[in-house]
Amino acid sequence: LGDELEKGQGEDDVRHLNKMVMWSNMCALVGFLTMGHSVNLLAIVGLSTWTFTRWTMIAHHTCHGGYDRCHPNKNRWNRFKFAIGSFPRRLFDWFDWMMPEAWNVEHNNRHHYNLSETEDPDLVESNLEDMRSAPVPSFIKRLFVIPTAATWKWFYYSPNTYKELKLAKMRKLGQKLPEGVNPADAVTFRTLLSSGTPFYSLMEFFTVVVGPYFLIHFFLLPLPLLLVGRHLDMGDDMYLNAVKNLFYAELLTNLHGFVAVVTNHAGDDMYRFRDGCRPFSGSFYLRQVLASVDFAYGTDLVDFLHGYLNYQIEHHLWPSLSMLSYQRAAPRVREICDKHGVPYIKQNVFWRVKKTVDIMVGDASMRWFPEEYERKFLEQDAKIEARKSLLSTKSVKAE
């Protein structure tokens, strides 16, 4: 099915991408045109949705290679070009708290090919172990979830993705980790302010990763409104209104991202795994379904509001497909799962928020896949791979 979907990608997928880019840009335009007048909900929602969709839809699927083969502009809409390689690329393609190269390592590689394993850097249950085990009432923990959800991109995701990039470079160079350092430990902004990390300094993190975004997005972007406001005898009000709207939009886009992103693989009906598996093996495909959840889907508007993260099962089965391909794939994947008795979970995103928060505060736990079956399936994968290798060798000899 994955091969069929990939071969079927073409002009329709490019037109669909252009449509989603236009919708995202329209949100930005609404935000820009209204952010100087006053602190208002229209500007906040427009700016927030622009930031959210630029990441979750446009950058996400492009950086995975969803348009590598079907888009005619190979110099931009390609995983090896989009947002990486230079600051102008980052600025004009996808400008956010996360450094695109770092996010590509952490998300596209580490998360996708270690899904819900102990090596998964985005495993909510593991990353929130301190909160889960804290000896305080559940309702107190739940109060902390709100500020966590409103700040998680810069507080957790940006420093931890940068750590994964640094770690990948160290491994590539054959460098040893400092003694006592656990590479699986998450690096957060709190880590940088307290104990620090051997991977990079706080100064490097600010100057290379978050500083440019902080200064340009929140202070330089609305700067023309300072001139406009003074020309209209409004003083600095338009500029200050814009800055306030941008900061409020930041809180909202973090919350929006939390709802659509963090909930994808968390819940007491999601499985965890002990050992890694071969990519695109039988175990791999099974795990993507058992450890992922879909939300409501089917129309461009619904999918746009979810950032096309509502097709999480299909996306994890085939990471390098276009957004339109996931729309096509979903009903067929569900049919296959129903046929073979594989749980295919599709629920309202807000119900998944509830389940995720239960995991975060320790009121519920994820399921461990039975060790006996995990080992058995890995053995089957190894036998199938050995058989393929043998057949390939015989084929080469016959030629």
mmCIF file of C-alpha atoms in Angstrom:
data_model
loop_
_atom_site.group_PDB
_atom_site.id
_atom_site.type_symbol
_atom_site.label_atom_id
_atom_site.label_comp_id
_atom_site.label_asym_id
_atom_site.label_seq_id
_atom_site.Cartn_x
_atom_site.Cartn_y
_atom_site.Cartn_z
ATOM 1 C CA LEU A 1 0.000 0.000 0.000
ATOM 2 C CA GLY A 2 2.855 2.370 0.819
ATOM 3 C CA ASP A 3 4.476 1.778 -2.562
ATOM 4 C CA GLU A 4 1.151 2.310 -4.300
ATOM 5 C CA LEU A 5 0.570 5.582 -2.486
ATOM 6 C CA GLU A 6 4.065 6.861 -3.262
ATOM 7 C CA LYS A 7 3.795 5.986 -6.948
ATOM 8 C CA GLY A 8 0.419 7.740 -7.085
ATOM 9 C CA GLN A 9 1.793 11.075 -5.910
ATOM 10 C CA GLY A 10 1.995 13.843 -8.493
ATOM 11 C CA GLU A 11 0.455 17.146 -9.516
ATOM 12 C CA ASP A 12 -2.554 16.739 -7.219
ATOM 13 C CA ASP A 13 -0.258 16.509 -4.209
ATOM 14 C CA VAL A 14 1.634 19.643 -5.261
ATOM 15 C CA ARG A 15 -1.618 21.560 -5.773
ATOM 16 C CA HIS A 16 -2.796 20.394 -2.362
ATOM 17 C CA LEU A 17 0.461 21.553 -0.762
ATOM 18 C CA ASN A 18 0.108 24.946 -2.449
ATOM 19 C CA LYS A 19 -3.428 25.205 -1.137
ATOM 20 C CA MET A 20 -2.312 24.500 2.437
ATOM 21 C CA VAL A 21 0.564 26.983 2.104
ATOM 22 C CA MET A 22 -1.943 29.599 0.901
ATOM 23 C CA TRP A 23 -4.240 28.928 3.878
ATOM 24 C CA SER A 24 -1.291 29.223 6.263
ATOM 25 C CA ASN A 25 -0.153 32.464 4.625
ATOM 26 C CA MET A 26 -3.681 33.862 4.852
ATOM 27 C CA CYS A 27 -3.591 33.274 8.609
ATOM 28 C CA ALA A 28 -0.307 35.188 8.710
ATOM 29 C CA LEU A 29 -1.778 38.039 6.666
ATOM 30 C CA VAL A 30 -4.769 38.349 8.985
ATOM 31 C CA GLY A 31 -2.424 38.443 11.943
ATOM 32 C CA PHE A 32 -0.091 41.028 10.416
ATOM 33 C CA LEU A 33 -2.916 43.343 9.354
ATOM 34 C CA THR A 34 -4.603 43.342 12.751
ATOM 35 C CA MET A 35 -1.807 42.978 15.299
ATOM 36 C CA GLY A 36 -1.051 46.698 15.511
ATOM 37 C CA HIS A 37 -4.563 48.002 16.129
ATOM 38 C CA SER A 38 -5.043 46.559 19.617
ATOM 39 C CA VAL A 39 -4.510 43.387 21.580
ATOM 40 C CA ASN A 40 -7.198 41.304 19.900
ATOM 41 C CA LEU A 41 -8.225 37.690 19.441
ATOM 42 C CA LEU A 42 -8.263 37.827 15.628
ATOM 43 C CA ALA A 43 -4.585 38.756 15.473
ATOM 44 C CA ILE A 44 -3.623 36.233 18.140
ATOM 45 C CA VAL A 45 -5.442 33.334 16.460
ATOM 46 C CA GLY A 46 -4.157 34.288 13.008
ATOM 47 C CA LEU A 47 -0.526 34.515 14.125
ATOM 48 C CA SER A 48 -0.796 31.378 16.253
ATOM 49 C CA THR A 49 -2.325 29.286 13.473
ATOM 50 C CA TRP A 50 0.289 30.535 10.998
ATOM 51 C CA THR A 51 3.109 29.416 13.280
ATOM 52 C CA PHE A 52 1.410 26.105 14.032
ATOM 53 C CA THR A 53 0.669 25.162 10.419
ATOM 54 C CA ARG A 54 4.035 26.342 9.130
ATOM 55 C CA TRP A 55 5.602 23.764 11.430
ATOM 56 C CA THR A 56 3.195 20.847 11.620
ATOM 57 C CA MET A 57 2.075 20.792 7.995
ATOM 58 C CA ILE A 58 4.526 22.532 5.702
ATOM 59 C CA ALA A 59 7.891 21.990 7.396
ATOM 60 C CA HIS A 60 6.969 18.641 8.906
ATOM 61 C CA HIS A 61 5.989 16.849 5.724
ATOM 62 C CA THR A 62 8.594 18.563 3.560
ATOM 63 C CA CYS A 63 11.431 17.732 5.957
ATOM 64 C CA HIS A 64 10.295 14.104 5.902
ATOM 65 C CA GLY A 65 10.643 14.052 2.113
ATOM 66 C CA GLY A 66 6.923 14.016 1.354
ATOM 67 C CA TYR A 67 7.431 16.123 -1.773
ATOM 68 C CA ASP A 68 10.914 15.016 -2.856
ATOM 69 C CA ARG A 69 9.685 13.099 -5.877
ATOM 70 C CA CYS A 70 6.533 14.903 -6.911
ATOM 71 C CA HIS A 71 7.386 18.608 -6.519
ATOM 72 C CA PRO A 72 9.054 20.222 -9.566
ATOM 73 C CA ASN A 73 11.021 22.728 -7.450
ATOM 74 C CA LYS A 74 13.771 20.457 -6.123
ATOM 75 C CA ASN A 75 15.807 23.379 -4.796
ATOM 76 C CA ARG A 76 13.274 24.137 -2.100
ATOM 77 C CA TRP A 77 10.651 21.437 -1.558
ATOM 78 C CA ASN A 78 13.172 18.749 -0.737
ATOM 79 C CA ARG A 79 14.221 17.280 2.598
ATOM 80 C CA PHE A 80 17.877 18.107 1.905
ATOM 81 C CA LYS A 81 17.128 21.739 1.042
ATOM 82 C CA PHE A 82 14.111 22.982 2.990
ATOM 83 C CA ALA A 83 15.031 25.271 5.914
ATOM 84 C CA ILE A 84 18.549 23.849 6.328
ATOM 85 C CA GLY A 85 22.077 24.732 5.317
ATOM 86 C CA SER A 86 21.988 28.484 5.949
ATOM 87 C CA PHE A 87 20.257 31.090 8.078
ATOM 88 C CA PRO A 88 18.293 32.577 5.130
ATOM 89 C CA ARG A 89 16.876 29.084 4.439
ATOM 90 C CA ARG A 90 15.756 28.799 8.041
ATOM 91 C CA LEU A 91 14.359 32.327 8.054
ATOM 92 C CA PHE A 92 12.248 32.040 4.906
ATOM 93 C CA ASP A 93 11.301 28.348 4.906
ATOM 94 C CA TRP A 94 10.598 27.551 8.541
ATOM 95 C CA PHE A 95 11.542 29.910 11.356
ATOM 96 C CA ASP A 96 10.724 28.602 14.811
ATOM 97 C CA TRP A 97 12.268 27.908 18.216
ATOM 98 C CA MET A 98 13.715 24.624 16.970
ATOM 99 C CA MET A 99 16.730 24.532 14.686
ATOM 100 C CA PRO A 100 15.533 22.601 11.592
ATOM 101 C CA GLU A 101 18.665 20.416 11.381
ATOM 102 C CA ALA A 102 18.222 19.494 15.040
ATOM 103 C CA TRP A 103 14.554 18.721 14.643
ATOM 104 C CA ASN A 104 15.288 16.521 11.626
ATOM 105 C CA VAL A 105 17.608 14.380 13.743
ATOM 106 C CA GLU A 106 15.420 14.225 16.844
ATOM 107 C CA HIS A 107 12.061 13.767 15.166
ATOM 108 C CA ASN A 108 12.627 12.281 11.722
ATOM 109 C CA ASN A 109 15.218 9.763 12.888
ATOM 110 C CA ARG A 110 15.256 9.208 16.626
ATOM 111 C CA HIS A 111 11.534 9.448 17.324
ATOM 112 C CA HIS A 112 10.222 7.782 14.185
ATOM 113 C CA TYR A 113 12.562 4.792 14.275
ATOM 114 C CA ASN A 114 12.467 4.285 18.051
ATOM 115 C CA LEU A 115 8.750 4.889 18.542
ATOM 116 C CA SER A 116 7.687 4.210 22.158
ATOM 117 C CA GLU A 117 10.917 2.357 22.835
ATOM 118 C CA THR A 118 13.183 3.324 25.718
ATOM 119 C CA GLU A 119 15.305 5.272 23.195
ATOM 120 C CA ASP A 120 12.379 7.399 21.978
ATOM 121 C CA PRO A 121 13.257 11.019 22.920
ATOM 122 C CA ASP A 122 9.580 12.035 22.811
ATOM 123 C CA LEU A 123 8.188 9.372 25.130
ATOM 124 C CA VAL A 124 5.877 11.374 27.408
ATOM 125 C CA GLU A 125 5.703 8.773 30.162
ATOM 126 C CA SER A 126 9.497 8.639 30.428
ATOM 127 C CA ASN A 127 10.154 12.377 30.062
ATOM 128 C CA LEU A 128 7.627 13.266 32.762
ATOM 129 C CA GLU A 129 8.805 10.646 35.258
ATOM 130 C CA ASP A 130 9.703 13.311 37.830
ATOM 131 C CA MET A 131 6.183 14.728 37.733
ATOM 132 C CA ARG A 132 4.590 11.273 37.693
ATOM 133 C CA SER A 133 6.477 10.146 40.796
ATOM 134 C CA ALA A 134 6.308 13.427 42.719
ATOM 135 C CA PRO A 135 4.622 12.899 46.136
ATOM 136 C CA VAL A 136 1.998 15.607 45.621
ATOM 137 C CA PRO A 137 -1.751 15.394 44.916
ATOM 138 C CA SER A 138 -2.835 14.820 41.340
ATOM 139 C CA PHE A 139 -4.752 18.098 41.097
ATOM 140 C CA ILE A 140 -1.595 20.032 41.974
ATOM 141 C CA LYS A 141 0.296 18.266 39.184
ATOM 142 C CA ARG A 142 -2.502 19.049 36.755
ATOM 143 C CA LEU A 143 -2.139 22.755 37.513
ATOM 144 C CA PHE A 144 1.468 22.526 36.308
ATOM 145 C CA VAL A 145 0.369 20.959 33.016
ATOM 146 C CA ILE A 146 -1.105 24.263 31.808
ATOM 147 C CA PRO A 147 2.123 26.335 31.945
ATOM 148 C CA THR A 148 4.016 23.319 30.613
ATOM 149 C CA ALA A 149 1.697 23.120 27.596
ATOM 150 C CA ALA A 150 1.967 26.883 26.999
ATOM 151 C CA THR A 151 5.791 26.921 26.933
ATOM 152 C CA TRP A 152 6.919 23.438 25.887
ATOM 153 C CA LYS A 153 8.353 24.315 22.461
ATOM 154 C CA TRP A 154 11.093 26.605 23.763
ATOM 155 C CA PHE A 155 11.370 25.107 27.248
ATOM 156 C CA TYR A 156 11.679 21.425 26.236
ATOM 157 C CA TYR A 157 11.564 20.778 22.510
ATOM 158 C CA SER A 158 14.144 23.295 21.296
ATOM 159 C CA PRO A 159 16.944 22.426 23.774
ATOM 160 C CA ASN A 160 16.311 18.692 23.530
ATOM 161 C CA THR A 161 16.321 18.594 19.717
ATOM 162 C CA TYR A 162 19.581 20.558 19.742
ATOM 163 C CA LYS A 163 21.026 18.016 22.177
ATOM 164 C CA GLU A 164 20.109 15.218 19.764
ATOM 165 C CA LEU A 165 21.880 17.038 16.925
ATOM 166 C CA LYS A 166 25.015 17.438 19.033
ATOM 167 C CA LEU A 167 24.813 13.809 20.139
ATOM 168 C CA ALA A 168 24.491 12.616 16.537
ATOM 169 C CA LYS A 169 27.572 14.621 15.547
ATOM 170 C CA MET A 170 29.569 13.148 18.437
ATOM 171 C CA ARG A 171 28.614 9.631 17.440
ATOM 172 C CA LYS A 172 29.512 10.312 13.823
ATOM 173 C CA LEU A 173 32.971 11.505 14.880
ATOM 174 C CA GLY A 174 33.402 8.536 17.208
ATOM 175 C CA GLN A 175 33.682 10.743 20.298
ATOM 176 C CA LYS A 176 32.952 9.274 23.712
ATOM 177 C CA LEU A 177 30.360 10.754 26.007
ATOM 178 C CA PRO A 178 31.575 12.302 29.259
ATOM 179 C CA GLU A 179 31.453 9.856 32.160
ATOM 180 C CA GLY A 180 28.125 9.795 33.964
ATOM 181 C CA VAL A 181 26.162 11.334 31.083
ATOM 182 C CA ASN A 182 23.026 9.462 30.039
ATOM 183 C CA PRO A 183 22.263 10.370 26.398
ATOM 184 C CA ALA A 184 18.600 9.482 26.924
ATOM 185 C CA ASP A 185 18.099 12.199 29.549
ATOM 186 C CA ALA A 186 16.129 15.135 28.197
ATOM 187 C CA VAL A 187 17.786 18.557 28.147
ATOM 188 C CA THR A 188 15.380 21.379 28.974
ATOM 189 C CA PHE A 189 15.738 25.104 29.520
ATOM 190 C CA ARG A 190 15.774 24.385 33.249
ATOM 191 C CA THR A 191 18.732 22.040 32.698
ATOM 192 C CA LEU A 192 20.646 24.826 30.979
ATOM 193 C CA LEU A 193 19.935 27.281 33.794
ATOM 194 C CA SER A 194 20.816 24.864 36.591
ATOM 195 C CA SER A 195 23.323 22.064 36.030
ATOM 196 C CA GLY A 196 24.007 22.718 32.356
ATOM 197 C CA THR A 197 24.777 20.082 29.730
ATOM 198 C CA PRO A 198 28.080 18.832 28.288
ATOM 199 C CA PHE A 199 26.648 19.037 24.781
ATOM 200 C CA TYR A 200 26.518 22.841 24.490
ATOM 201 C CA SER A 201 26.489 26.038 26.545
ATOM 202 C CA LEU A 202 23.587 28.307 27.351
ATOM 203 C CA MET A 203 25.285 31.054 25.325
ATOM 204 C CA GLU A 204 25.564 28.796 22.263
ATOM 205 C CA PHE A 205 21.940 27.749 22.627
ATOM 206 C CA PHE A 206 20.796 31.357 22.684
ATOM 207 C CA THR A 207 22.999 32.705 19.901
ATOM 208 C CA VAL A 208 22.540 29.777 17.499
ATOM 209 C CA VAL A 209 19.096 28.326 18.211
ATOM 210 C CA VAL A 210 16.539 30.447 20.066
ATOM 211 C CA GLY A 211 18.071 33.932 20.109
ATOM 212 C CA PRO A 212 17.586 34.734 16.419
ATOM 213 C CA TYR A 213 13.961 33.620 16.533
ATOM 214 C CA PHE A 214 13.260 35.515 19.760
ATOM 215 C CA LEU A 215 14.692 38.788 18.485
ATOM 216 C CA ILE A 216 13.443 38.669 14.893
ATOM 217 C CA HIS A 217 9.972 37.176 15.409
ATOM 218 C CA PHE A 218 8.929 39.203 18.438
ATOM 219 C CA PHE A 219 10.762 42.525 17.991
ATOM 220 C CA LEU A 220 12.042 43.035 14.433
ATOM 221 C CA LEU A 221 9.028 41.583 12.590
ATOM 222 C CA PRO A 222 6.597 44.243 13.931
ATOM 223 C CA LEU A 223 9.171 47.057 13.643
ATOM 224 C CA PRO A 224 7.492 48.693 10.581
ATOM 225 C CA LEU A 225 4.485 49.373 12.803
ATOM 226 C CA LEU A 226 6.685 51.614 14.928
ATOM 227 C CA LEU A 227 7.203 53.894 11.921
ATOM 228 C CA VAL A 228 3.558 53.663 10.869
ATOM 229 C CA GLY A 229 2.350 54.476 14.378
ATOM 230 C CA ARG A 230 4.583 57.511 14.683
ATOM 231 C CA HIS A 231 3.539 58.696 11.227
ATOM 232 C CA LEU A 232 -0.094 58.511 12.349
ATOM 233 C CA ASP A 233 0.701 60.326 15.615
ATOM 234 C CA MET A 234 -0.047 57.158 17.620
ATOM 235 C CA GLY A 235 3.379 57.009 19.198
ATOM 236 C CA ASP A 236 4.645 53.499 19.934
ATOM 237 C CA ASP A 237 1.193 51.995 20.537
ATOM 238 C CA MET A 238 0.923 50.045 17.266
ATOM 239 C CA TYR A 239 4.346 48.489 17.748
ATOM 240 C CA LEU A 240 3.683 47.598 21.384
ATOM 241 C CA ASN A 241 0.283 46.116 20.492
ATOM 242 C CA ALA A 242 1.950 43.959 17.848
ATOM 243 C CA VAL A 243 4.605 42.719 20.275
ATOM 244 C CA LYS A 244 1.935 41.831 22.830
ATOM 245 C CA ASN A 245 -0.132 40.007 20.207
ATOM 246 C CA LEU A 246 2.936 38.038 19.109
ATOM 247 C CA PHE A 247 3.639 36.941 22.672
ATOM 248 C CA TYR A 248 0.007 35.960 23.284
ATOM 249 C CA ALA A 249 0.031 34.079 19.972
ATOM 250 C CA GLU A 250 3.141 32.243 21.181
ATOM 251 C CA LEU A 251 1.258 30.959 24.208
ATOM 252 C CA LEU A 252 -1.674 29.899 22.045
ATOM 253 C CA THR A 253 0.424 28.141 19.387
ATOM 254 C CA ASN A 254 2.215 26.208 22.136
ATOM 255 C CA LEU A 255 -1.158 25.081 23.494
ATOM 256 C CA HIS A 256 -2.350 24.219 19.976
ATOM 257 C CA GLY A 257 0.833 22.267 19.346
ATOM 258 C CA PHE A 258 0.539 20.454 22.665
ATOM 259 C CA VAL A 259 -2.994 19.339 21.836
ATOM 260 C CA ALA A 260 -2.093 18.098 18.337
ATOM 261 C CA VAL A 261 1.484 16.849 18.851
ATOM 262 C CA VAL A 262 2.086 15.604 22.386
ATOM 263 C CA THR A 263 -1.093 13.519 22.410
ATOM 264 C CA ASN A 264 -0.144 11.389 19.376
ATOM 265 C CA HIS A 265 1.485 8.544 21.296
ATOM 266 C CA ALA A 266 0.354 8.876 24.921
ATOM 267 C CA GLY A 267 -2.467 7.134 26.770
ATOM 268 C CA ASP A 268 -3.246 4.018 28.747
ATOM 269 C CA ASP A 269 -4.220 2.292 25.478
ATOM 270 C CA MET A 270 -0.828 2.962 23.827
ATOM 271 C CA TYR A 271 1.955 0.364 23.931
ATOM 272 C CA ARG A 272 5.627 0.649 24.895
ATOM 273 C CA PHE A 273 8.465 -1.600 23.714
ATOM 274 C CA ARG A 274 11.754 -2.727 25.256
ATOM 275 C CA ASP A 275 14.013 -3.333 22.278
ATOM 276 C CA GLY A 276 14.506 -1.727 18.895
ATOM 277 C CA CYS A 277 13.371 -3.313 15.650
ATOM 278 C CA ARG A 278 14.481 -3.210 12.041
ATOM 279 C CA PRO A 279 12.899 -0.279 10.143
ATOM 280 C CA PHE A 280 10.018 -1.352 7.881
ATOM 281 C CA SER A 281 9.971 -4.887 9.256
ATOM 282 C CA GLY A 282 6.821 -6.630 10.429
ATOM 283 C CA SER A 283 7.465 -5.513 14.011
ATOM 284 C CA PHE A 284 8.040 -1.948 12.838
ATOM 285 C CA TYR A 285 4.703 -1.692 11.051
ATOM 286 C CA LEU A 286 2.822 -3.274 13.941
ATOM 287 C CA ARG A 287 4.392 -0.898 16.451
ATOM 288 C CA GLN A 288 3.464 2.195 14.454
ATOM 289 C CA VAL A 289 -0.202 1.245 14.742
ATOM 290 C CA LEU A 290 -0.134 0.055 18.364
ATOM 291 C CA ALA A 291 1.713 3.151 19.600
ATOM 292 C CA SER A 292 -0.092 5.853 17.578
ATOM 293 C CA VAL A 293 -3.558 7.356 17.515
ATOM 294 C CA ASP A 294 -5.541 9.160 14.813
ATOM 295 C CA PHE A 295 -7.927 12.044 15.403
ATOM 296 C CA ALA A 296 -10.966 13.167 13.390
ATOM 297 C CA TYR A 297 -10.042 13.449 9.703
ATOM 298 C CA GLY A 298 -11.308 13.560 6.153
ATOM 299 C CA THR A 299 -11.679 17.199 5.035
ATOM 300 C CA ASP A 300 -9.027 19.822 4.356
ATOM 301 C CA LEU A 301 -10.425 22.185 6.997
ATOM 302 C CA VAL A 302 -10.490 19.557 9.761
ATOM 303 C CA ASP A 303 -7.045 18.334 8.757
ATOM 304 C CA PHE A 304 -5.670 21.891 8.572
ATOM 305 C CA LEU A 305 -6.789 22.631 12.128
ATOM 306 C CA HIS A 306 -5.072 19.426 13.278
ATOM 307 C CA GLY A 307 -1.927 20.285 11.309
ATOM 308 C CA TYR A 308 -2.363 16.988 9.436
ATOM 309 C CA LEU A 309 -1.165 15.274 12.602
ATOM 310 C CA ASN A 310 -4.527 13.559 12.818
ATOM 311 C CA TYR A 311 -3.140 10.894 10.456
ATOM 312 C CA GLN A 312 -0.473 9.815 12.903
ATOM 313 C CA ILE A 313 -0.829 6.076 12.269
ATOM 314 C CA GLU A 314 -0.494 6.485 8.517
ATOM 315 C CA HIS A 315 2.345 8.981 8.897
ATOM 316 C CA HIS A 316 4.356 6.627 11.091
ATOM 317 C CA LEU A 317 3.797 3.731 8.717
ATOM 318 C CA TRP A 318 5.138 5.778 5.787
ATOM 319 C CA PRO A 319 6.868 8.961 7.026
ATOM 320 C CA SER A 320 7.847 10.248 3.584
ATOM 321 C CA LEU A 321 4.427 10.681 1.980
ATOM 322 C CA SER A 322 2.510 13.868 1.217
ATOM 323 C CA MET A 323 -0.370 15.229 3.272
ATOM 324 C CA LEU A 324 -2.844 14.268 0.542
ATOM 325 C CA SER A 325 -1.548 10.696 0.550
ATOM 326 C CA TYR A 326 -2.464 10.331 4.217
ATOM 327 C CA GLN A 327 -6.023 11.375 3.433
ATOM 328 C CA ARG A 328 -6.141 8.649 0.810
ATOM 329 C CA ALA A 329 -4.472 6.054 3.005
ATOM 330 C CA ALA A 330 -6.444 6.334 6.252
ATOM 331 C CA PRO A 331 -9.628 4.405 5.371
ATOM 332 C CA ARG A 332 -7.622 1.652 3.701
ATOM 333 C CA VAL A 333 -5.238 1.306 6.649
ATOM 334 C CA ARG A 334 -8.167 1.053 9.025
ATOM 335 C CA GLU A 335 -9.735 -1.622 6.840
ATOM 336 C CA ILE A 336 -6.501 -3.655 6.882
ATOM 337 C CA CYS A 337 -6.203 -3.343 10.668
ATOM 338 C CA ASP A 338 -9.823 -4.403 11.188
ATOM 339 C CA LYS A 339 -9.275 -7.391 8.901
ATOM 340 C CA HIS A 340 -6.289 -8.629 10.897
ATOM 341 C CA GLY A 341 -7.489 -7.705 14.380
ATOM 342 C CA VAL A 342 -4.930 -4.947 14.982
ATOM 343 C CA PRO A 343 -6.260 -2.156 17.237
ATOM 344 C CA TYR A 344 -6.698 1.034 15.199
ATOM 345 C CA ILE A 345 -7.474 3.895 17.570
ATOM 346 C CA LYS A 346 -9.170 7.020 16.259
ATOM 347 C CA GLN A 347 -10.615 9.408 18.835
ATOM 348 C CA ASN A 348 -11.422 13.055 19.442
ATOM 349 C CA VAL A 349 -8.244 15.035 20.038
ATOM 350 C CA PHE A 350 -9.554 16.528 23.282
ATOM 351 C CA TRP A 351 -10.250 13.073 24.691
ATOM 352 C CA ARG A 352 -6.620 12.263 23.863
ATOM 353 C CA VAL A 353 -5.542 15.382 25.777
ATOM 354 C CA LYS A 354 -7.272 13.942 28.832
ATOM 355 C CA LYS A 355 -5.512 10.610 28.374
ATOM 356 C CA THR A 356 -2.144 12.323 27.869
ATOM 357 C CA VAL A 357 -2.514 14.428 31.009
ATOM 358 C CA ASP A 358 -3.393 11.268 32.957
ATOM 359 C CA ILE A 359 -0.061 9.821 31.832
ATOM 360 C CA MET A 360 1.830 13.039 32.623
ATOM 361 C CA VAL A 361 0.626 13.244 36.228
ATOM 362 C CA GLY A 362 0.875 9.510 36.930
ATOM 363 C CA ASP A 363 -2.839 8.723 37.150
ATOM 364 C CA ALA A 364 -2.466 6.196 34.321
ATOM 365 C CA SER A 365 0.344 4.282 32.641
ATOM 366 C CA MET A 366 1.021 3.046 29.143
ATOM 367 C CA ARG A 367 0.904 -0.646 28.314
ATOM 368 C CA TRP A 368 4.049 -2.715 27.925
ATOM 369 C CA PHE A 369 3.861 -4.990 24.915
ATOM 370 C CA PRO A 370 4.164 -8.618 26.151
ATOM 371 C CA GLU A 371 7.871 -9.437 26.247
ATOM 372 C CA GLU A 372 7.323 -12.943 24.909
ATOM 373 C CA TYR A 373 5.578 -11.670 21.781
ATOM 374 C CA GLU A 374 8.019 -8.812 21.308
ATOM 375 C CA ARG A 375 10.893 -11.298 21.252
ATOM 376 C CA LYS A 376 8.981 -13.736 19.052
ATOM 377 C CA PHE A 377 8.159 -11.075 16.448
ATOM 378 C CA LEU A 378 11.769 -9.854 16.379
ATOM 379 C CA GLU A 379 12.913 -13.420 15.744
ATOM 380 C CA GLN A 380 10.435 -13.706 12.891
ATOM 381 C CA ASP A 381 11.761 -10.452 11.438
ATOM 382 C CA ALA A 382 15.300 -11.824 11.547
ATOM 383 C CA LYS A 383 14.251 -15.043 9.769
ATOM 384 C CA ILE A 384 12.414 -13.131 7.051
ATOM 385 C CA GLU A 385 15.389 -10.827 6.541
ATOM 386 C CA ALA A 386 17.763 -13.793 6.328
ATOM 387 C CA ARG A 387 15.487 -15.432 3.768
ATOM 388 C CA LYS A 388 15.413 -12.247 1.685
ATOM 389 C CA SER A 389 19.194 -11.996 1.833
ATOM 390 C CA LEU A 390 19.570 -15.620 0.736
ATOM 391 C CA LEU A 391 17.192 -15.155 -2.202
ATOM 392 C CA SER A 392 19.012 -11.980 -3.213
ATOM 393 C CA THR A 393 22.355 -13.777 -3.153
ATOM 394 C CA LYS A 394 21.001 -16.649 -5.271
ATOM 395 C CA SER A 395 19.537 -14.148 -7.734
ATOM 396 C CA VAL A 396 22.904 -12.387 -8.127
ATOM 397 C CA LYS A 397 24.706 -15.702 -8.680
ATOM 398 C CA ALA A 398 22.127 -16.770 -11.262
ATOM 399 C CA GLU A 399 22.773 -13.571 -13.243
#
